[in-house]
Short mmCIF file of C-alpha atoms in Angstrom, two decimals:
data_model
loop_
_atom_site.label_atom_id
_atom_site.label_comp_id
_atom_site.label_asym_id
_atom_site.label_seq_id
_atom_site.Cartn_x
_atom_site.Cartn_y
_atom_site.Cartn_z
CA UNK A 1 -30.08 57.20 -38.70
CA UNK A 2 -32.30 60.22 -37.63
CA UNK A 3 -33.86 60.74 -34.14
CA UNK A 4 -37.48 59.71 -35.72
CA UNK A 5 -35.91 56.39 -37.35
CA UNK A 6 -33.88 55.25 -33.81
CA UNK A 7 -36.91 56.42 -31.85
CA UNK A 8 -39.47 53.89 -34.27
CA UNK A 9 -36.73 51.19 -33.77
CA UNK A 10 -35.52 50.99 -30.28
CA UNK A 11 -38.67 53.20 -27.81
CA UNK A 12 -41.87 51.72 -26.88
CA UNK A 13 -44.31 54.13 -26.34
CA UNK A 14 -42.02 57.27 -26.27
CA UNK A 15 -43.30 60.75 -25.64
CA UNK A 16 -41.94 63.25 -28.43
CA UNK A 17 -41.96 66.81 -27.75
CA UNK A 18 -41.45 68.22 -31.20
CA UNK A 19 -40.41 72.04 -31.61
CA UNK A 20 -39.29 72.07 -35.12
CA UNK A 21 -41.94 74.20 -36.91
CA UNK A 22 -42.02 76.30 -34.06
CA UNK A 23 -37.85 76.82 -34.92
CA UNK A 24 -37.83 76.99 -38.71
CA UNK A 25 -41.36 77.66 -40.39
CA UNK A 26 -42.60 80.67 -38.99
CA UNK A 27 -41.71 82.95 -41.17
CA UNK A 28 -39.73 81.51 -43.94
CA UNK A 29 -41.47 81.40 -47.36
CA UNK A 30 -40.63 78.78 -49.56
CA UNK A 31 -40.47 77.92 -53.39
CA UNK A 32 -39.07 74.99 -55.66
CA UNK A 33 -37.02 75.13 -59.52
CA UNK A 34 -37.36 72.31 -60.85
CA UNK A 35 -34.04 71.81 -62.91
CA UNK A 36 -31.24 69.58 -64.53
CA UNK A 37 -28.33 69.01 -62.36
CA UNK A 38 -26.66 70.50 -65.57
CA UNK A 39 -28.78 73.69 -64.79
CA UNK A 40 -27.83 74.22 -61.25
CA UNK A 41 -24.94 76.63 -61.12
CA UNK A 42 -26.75 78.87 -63.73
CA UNK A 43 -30.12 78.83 -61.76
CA UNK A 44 -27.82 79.82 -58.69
CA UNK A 45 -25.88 82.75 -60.22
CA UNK A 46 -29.34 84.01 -61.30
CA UNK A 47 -30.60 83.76 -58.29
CA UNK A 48 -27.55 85.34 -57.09
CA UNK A 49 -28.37 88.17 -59.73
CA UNK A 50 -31.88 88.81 -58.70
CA UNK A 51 -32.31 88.30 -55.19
CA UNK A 52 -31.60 91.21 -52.11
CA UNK A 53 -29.23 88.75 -50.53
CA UNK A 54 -28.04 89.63 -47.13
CA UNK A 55 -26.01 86.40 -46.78
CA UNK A 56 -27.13 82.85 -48.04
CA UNK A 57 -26.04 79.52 -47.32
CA UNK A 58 -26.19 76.90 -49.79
CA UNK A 59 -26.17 73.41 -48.75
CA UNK A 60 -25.05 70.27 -50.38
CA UNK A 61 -25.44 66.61 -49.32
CA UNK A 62 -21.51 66.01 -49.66
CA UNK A 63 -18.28 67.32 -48.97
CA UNK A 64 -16.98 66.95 -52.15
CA UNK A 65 -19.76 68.87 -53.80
CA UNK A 66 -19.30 71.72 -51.15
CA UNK A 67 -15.56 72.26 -52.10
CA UNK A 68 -16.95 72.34 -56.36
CA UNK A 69 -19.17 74.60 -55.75
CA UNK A 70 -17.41 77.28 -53.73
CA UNK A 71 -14.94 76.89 -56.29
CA UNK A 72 -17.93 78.03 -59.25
CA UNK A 73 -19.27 80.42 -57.07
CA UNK A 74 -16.09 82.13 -56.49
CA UNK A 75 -15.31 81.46 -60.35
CA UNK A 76 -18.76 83.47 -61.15
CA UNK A 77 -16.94 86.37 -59.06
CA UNK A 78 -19.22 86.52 -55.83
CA UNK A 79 -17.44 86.03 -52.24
CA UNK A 80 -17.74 82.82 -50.48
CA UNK A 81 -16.59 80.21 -47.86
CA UNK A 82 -17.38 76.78 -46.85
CA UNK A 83 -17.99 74.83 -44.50
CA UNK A 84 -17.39 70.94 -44.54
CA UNK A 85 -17.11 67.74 -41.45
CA UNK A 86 -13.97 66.98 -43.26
CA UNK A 87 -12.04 70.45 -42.50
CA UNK A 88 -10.18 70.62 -38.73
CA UNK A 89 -12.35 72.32 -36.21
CA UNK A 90 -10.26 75.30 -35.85
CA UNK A 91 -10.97 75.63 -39.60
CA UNK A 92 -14.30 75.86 -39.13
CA UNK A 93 -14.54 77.73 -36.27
CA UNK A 94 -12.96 80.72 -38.06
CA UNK A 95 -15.29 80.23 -41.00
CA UNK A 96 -18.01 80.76 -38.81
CA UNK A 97 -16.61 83.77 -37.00
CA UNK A 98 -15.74 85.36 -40.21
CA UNK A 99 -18.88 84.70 -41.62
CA UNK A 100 -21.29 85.69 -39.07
CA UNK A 101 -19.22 89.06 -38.59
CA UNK A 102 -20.18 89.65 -42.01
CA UNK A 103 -16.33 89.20 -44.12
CA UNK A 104 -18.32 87.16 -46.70
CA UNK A 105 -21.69 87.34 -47.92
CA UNK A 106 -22.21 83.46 -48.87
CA UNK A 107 -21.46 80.15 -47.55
CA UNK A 108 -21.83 76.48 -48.86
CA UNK A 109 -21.90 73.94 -46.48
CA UNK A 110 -22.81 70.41 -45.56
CA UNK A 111 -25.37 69.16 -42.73
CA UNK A 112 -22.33 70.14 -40.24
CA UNK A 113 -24.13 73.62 -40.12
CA UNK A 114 -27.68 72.61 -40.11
CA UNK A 115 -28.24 72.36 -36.06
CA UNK A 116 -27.21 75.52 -33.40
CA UNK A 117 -26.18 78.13 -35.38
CA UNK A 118 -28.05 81.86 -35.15
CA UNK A 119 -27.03 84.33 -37.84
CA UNK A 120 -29.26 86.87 -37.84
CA UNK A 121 -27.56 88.56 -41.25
CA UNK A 122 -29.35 85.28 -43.00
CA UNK A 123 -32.09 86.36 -44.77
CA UNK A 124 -31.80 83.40 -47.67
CA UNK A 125 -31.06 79.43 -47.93
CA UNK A 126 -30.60 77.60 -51.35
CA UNK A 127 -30.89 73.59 -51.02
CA UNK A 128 -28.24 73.06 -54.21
CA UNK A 129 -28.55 69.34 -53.22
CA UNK A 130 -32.25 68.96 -51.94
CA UNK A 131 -31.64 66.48 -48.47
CA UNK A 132 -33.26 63.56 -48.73
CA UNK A 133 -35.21 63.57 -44.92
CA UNK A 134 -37.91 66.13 -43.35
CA UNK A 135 -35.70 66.56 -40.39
CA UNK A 136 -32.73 67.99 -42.06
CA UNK A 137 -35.45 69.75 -44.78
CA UNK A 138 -36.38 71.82 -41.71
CA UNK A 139 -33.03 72.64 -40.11
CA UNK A 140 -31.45 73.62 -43.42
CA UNK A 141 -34.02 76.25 -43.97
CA UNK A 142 -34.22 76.74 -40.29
CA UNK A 143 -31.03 79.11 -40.80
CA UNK A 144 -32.90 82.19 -42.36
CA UNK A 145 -36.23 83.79 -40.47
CA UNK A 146 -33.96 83.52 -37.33
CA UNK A 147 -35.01 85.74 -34.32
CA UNK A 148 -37.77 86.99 -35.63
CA UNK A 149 -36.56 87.93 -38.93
CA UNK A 150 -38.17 86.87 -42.35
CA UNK A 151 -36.55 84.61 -44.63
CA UNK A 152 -36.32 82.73 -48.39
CA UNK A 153 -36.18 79.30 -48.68
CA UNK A 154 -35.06 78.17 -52.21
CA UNK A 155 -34.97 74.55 -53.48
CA UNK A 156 -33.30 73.36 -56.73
CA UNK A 157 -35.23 69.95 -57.63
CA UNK A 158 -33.88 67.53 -60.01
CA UNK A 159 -36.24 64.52 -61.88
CA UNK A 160 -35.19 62.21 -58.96
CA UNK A 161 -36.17 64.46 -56.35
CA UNK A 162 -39.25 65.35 -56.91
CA UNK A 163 -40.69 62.01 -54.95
CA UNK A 164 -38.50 63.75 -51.52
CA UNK A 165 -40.41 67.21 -52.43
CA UNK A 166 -43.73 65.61 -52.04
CA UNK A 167 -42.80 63.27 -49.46
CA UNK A 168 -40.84 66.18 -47.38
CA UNK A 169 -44.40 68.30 -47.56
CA UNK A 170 -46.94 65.14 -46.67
CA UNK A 171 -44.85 64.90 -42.94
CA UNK A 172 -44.43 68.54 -42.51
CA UNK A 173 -47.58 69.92 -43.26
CA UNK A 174 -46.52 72.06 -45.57
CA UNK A 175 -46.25 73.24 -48.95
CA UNK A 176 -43.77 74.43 -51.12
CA UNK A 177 -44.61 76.36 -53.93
CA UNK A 178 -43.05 76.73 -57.13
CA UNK A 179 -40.82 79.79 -57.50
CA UNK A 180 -43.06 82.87 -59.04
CA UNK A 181 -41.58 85.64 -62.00
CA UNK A 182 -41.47 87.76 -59.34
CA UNK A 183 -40.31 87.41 -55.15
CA UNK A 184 -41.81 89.90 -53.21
CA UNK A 185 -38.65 91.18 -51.41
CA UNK A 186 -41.24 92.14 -48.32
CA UNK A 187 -41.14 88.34 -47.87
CA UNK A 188 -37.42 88.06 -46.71
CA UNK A 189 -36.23 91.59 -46.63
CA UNK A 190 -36.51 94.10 -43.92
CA UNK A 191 -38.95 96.90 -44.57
CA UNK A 192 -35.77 99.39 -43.83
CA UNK A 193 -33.74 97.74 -46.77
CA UNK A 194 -36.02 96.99 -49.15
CA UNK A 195 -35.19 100.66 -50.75
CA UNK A 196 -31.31 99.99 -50.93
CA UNK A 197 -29.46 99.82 -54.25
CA UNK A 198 -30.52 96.11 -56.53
CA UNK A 199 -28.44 93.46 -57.31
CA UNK A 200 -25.61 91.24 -55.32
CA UNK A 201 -21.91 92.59 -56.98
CA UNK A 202 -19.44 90.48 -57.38
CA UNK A 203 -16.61 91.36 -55.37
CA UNK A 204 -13.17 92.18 -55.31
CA UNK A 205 -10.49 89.87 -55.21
CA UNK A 206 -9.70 88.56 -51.79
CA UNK A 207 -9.59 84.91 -50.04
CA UNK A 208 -11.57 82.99 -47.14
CA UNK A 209 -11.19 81.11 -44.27
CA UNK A 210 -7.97 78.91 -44.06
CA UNK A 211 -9.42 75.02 -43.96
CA UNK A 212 -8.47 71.70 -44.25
CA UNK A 213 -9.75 69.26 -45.83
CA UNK A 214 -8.65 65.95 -47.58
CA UNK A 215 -8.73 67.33 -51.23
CA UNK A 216 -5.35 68.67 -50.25
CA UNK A 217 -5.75 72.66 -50.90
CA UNK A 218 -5.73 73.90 -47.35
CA UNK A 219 -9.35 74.99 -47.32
CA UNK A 220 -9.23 76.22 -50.74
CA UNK A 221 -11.97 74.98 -53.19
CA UNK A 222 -10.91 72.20 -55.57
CA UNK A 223 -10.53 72.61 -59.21
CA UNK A 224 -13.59 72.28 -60.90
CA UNK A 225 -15.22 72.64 -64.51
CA UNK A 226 -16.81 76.13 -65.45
CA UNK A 227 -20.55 75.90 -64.62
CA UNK A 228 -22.40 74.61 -68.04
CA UNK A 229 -25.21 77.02 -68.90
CA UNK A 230 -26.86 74.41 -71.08
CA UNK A 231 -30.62 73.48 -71.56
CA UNK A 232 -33.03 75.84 -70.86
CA UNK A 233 -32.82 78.73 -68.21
CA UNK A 234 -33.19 77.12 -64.34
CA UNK A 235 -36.41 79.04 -63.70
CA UNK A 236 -38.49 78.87 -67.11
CA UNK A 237 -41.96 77.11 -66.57
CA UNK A 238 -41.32 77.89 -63.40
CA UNK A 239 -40.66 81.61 -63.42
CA UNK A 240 -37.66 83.23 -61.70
CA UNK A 241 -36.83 85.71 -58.80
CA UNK A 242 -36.44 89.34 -60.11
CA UNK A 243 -35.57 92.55 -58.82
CA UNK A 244 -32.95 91.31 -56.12
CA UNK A 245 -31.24 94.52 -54.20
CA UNK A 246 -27.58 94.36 -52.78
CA UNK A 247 -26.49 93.28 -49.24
CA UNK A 248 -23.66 94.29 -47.82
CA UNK A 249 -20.24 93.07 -49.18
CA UNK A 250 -18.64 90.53 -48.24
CA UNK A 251 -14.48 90.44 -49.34
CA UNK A 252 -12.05 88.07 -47.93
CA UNK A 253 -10.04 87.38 -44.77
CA UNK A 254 -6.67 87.80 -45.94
CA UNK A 255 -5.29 85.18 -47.51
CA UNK A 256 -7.45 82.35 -45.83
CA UNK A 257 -9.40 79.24 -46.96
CA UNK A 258 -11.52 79.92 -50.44
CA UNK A 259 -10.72 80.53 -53.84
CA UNK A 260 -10.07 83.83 -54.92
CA UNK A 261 -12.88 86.26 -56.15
CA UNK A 262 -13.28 88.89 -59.07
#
């Protein structure tokens, strides 16, 4: 149950002080692709591709699906950790560290990491799995634009979501557009970077975080199927992001949590 749903249930009269958009909107720009859930992993890597990616989280509405798709992304040879409720809280605690001092450039996560945490190196969030209330809508993408800073907001909408997307813009107030050919990097990008060298590398080999987590692999992603790169490409109708620029590196923390990288 959200705060809105036990405050309509159980307060009479209550007085809400609501600083949401305030938190998460300013600044953030956001865009839709509609795809298959078959599509997913290949919109991502292309997004991957194209986008000037500082560091990204990616959030997914279960645990499971976070440990699969660290495992892809790591398959696809770009550095990553994650982030679940199921992994011990000294687990996640050095995730975090390691992440927000900049070790790895992306994480995928649950709602655990939706509320309280600043990392200004953020500059773009990916909804994998879009969430299914306005509340958690706006603290996912609440984690880029922090401080200040601009930010990308990027949703991956399946046939059954698209009743969430419009519902999710009728209480906010806001609209989402579809994703353009083109993403002007001014949008999320600091003037100062926008010249640096395109495209996010895949890096080395190296490991993340040590976790864990009930599948059994100590924080390490669990097996999973090669991403399917069937159907049409994730962005066509809809256009895709082009001309991404690199971020820093990320690399690994020496032996701990996440699936090796190319």
């Amino acid at each position: 149950m959200i705060v809105k749903q036990f405050k309509d249930k159980h307060m009479k009269n209550p007085h809400e002080i609501n600083l949401m958009d305030e938190l998460t909107l300013r600044g953030v720009t956001q865009y839709y692709a509609f795809v298959e859930e078959r599509q997913k992993v290949h919109c991502l890597n292309t997004l991957f591709a194209k986008l000037q990616i500082n560091q990204s989280i990616i959030f997914c509405n279960s645990t499971n699906r976070v440990e699969l798709l660290a495992k892809k992304v790591t398959e696809l040879g770009y550095s990553c950790f994650y982030s679940h409720a199921k992994m011990v809280q000294s687990a996640r605690n050095r995730v975090f560290h390691d992440f927000r001092n900049g070790v790895c450039r992306n994480l995928v996560c649950s709602d655990l990491l939706t509320r309280g945490i600043d990392i200004q190196a953020v500059n773009v969030v990916i909804n994998f799995d879009f969430p299914k209330h306005s509340e958690t809508y706006l603290h996912r993408i609440g984690r880029s634009g922090r401080f200040g800073h601009l930010g990308l907001a990027i949703n991956l909408i399946t046939y059954e979501d698209r009743f969430n997307l419009y519902r999710i813009e009728q209480e906010l107030g806001t609209e989402i557009q579809p994703i353009p050919a083109e993403i002007n990097k001014s949008l999320y990008v600091a003037p100062s970077a926008i010249d640096e060298p395109a495209g996010q590398v895949p890096n080395s080999r190296s490991s993340a975080p040590e976790s864990n987590s009930r599948s059994g692999t100590n924080g390490q992603a669990a097996d999973a199927q090669q991403p399917r790169n069937g159907g049409t490409h994730a962005g066509q109708g809809r256009g895709q992001p082009r001309g991404g620029q690199q971020g820093p590196r990320g690399g690994g923390a020496n032996g701990r949590g996440a699936a090796p990288q190319r």
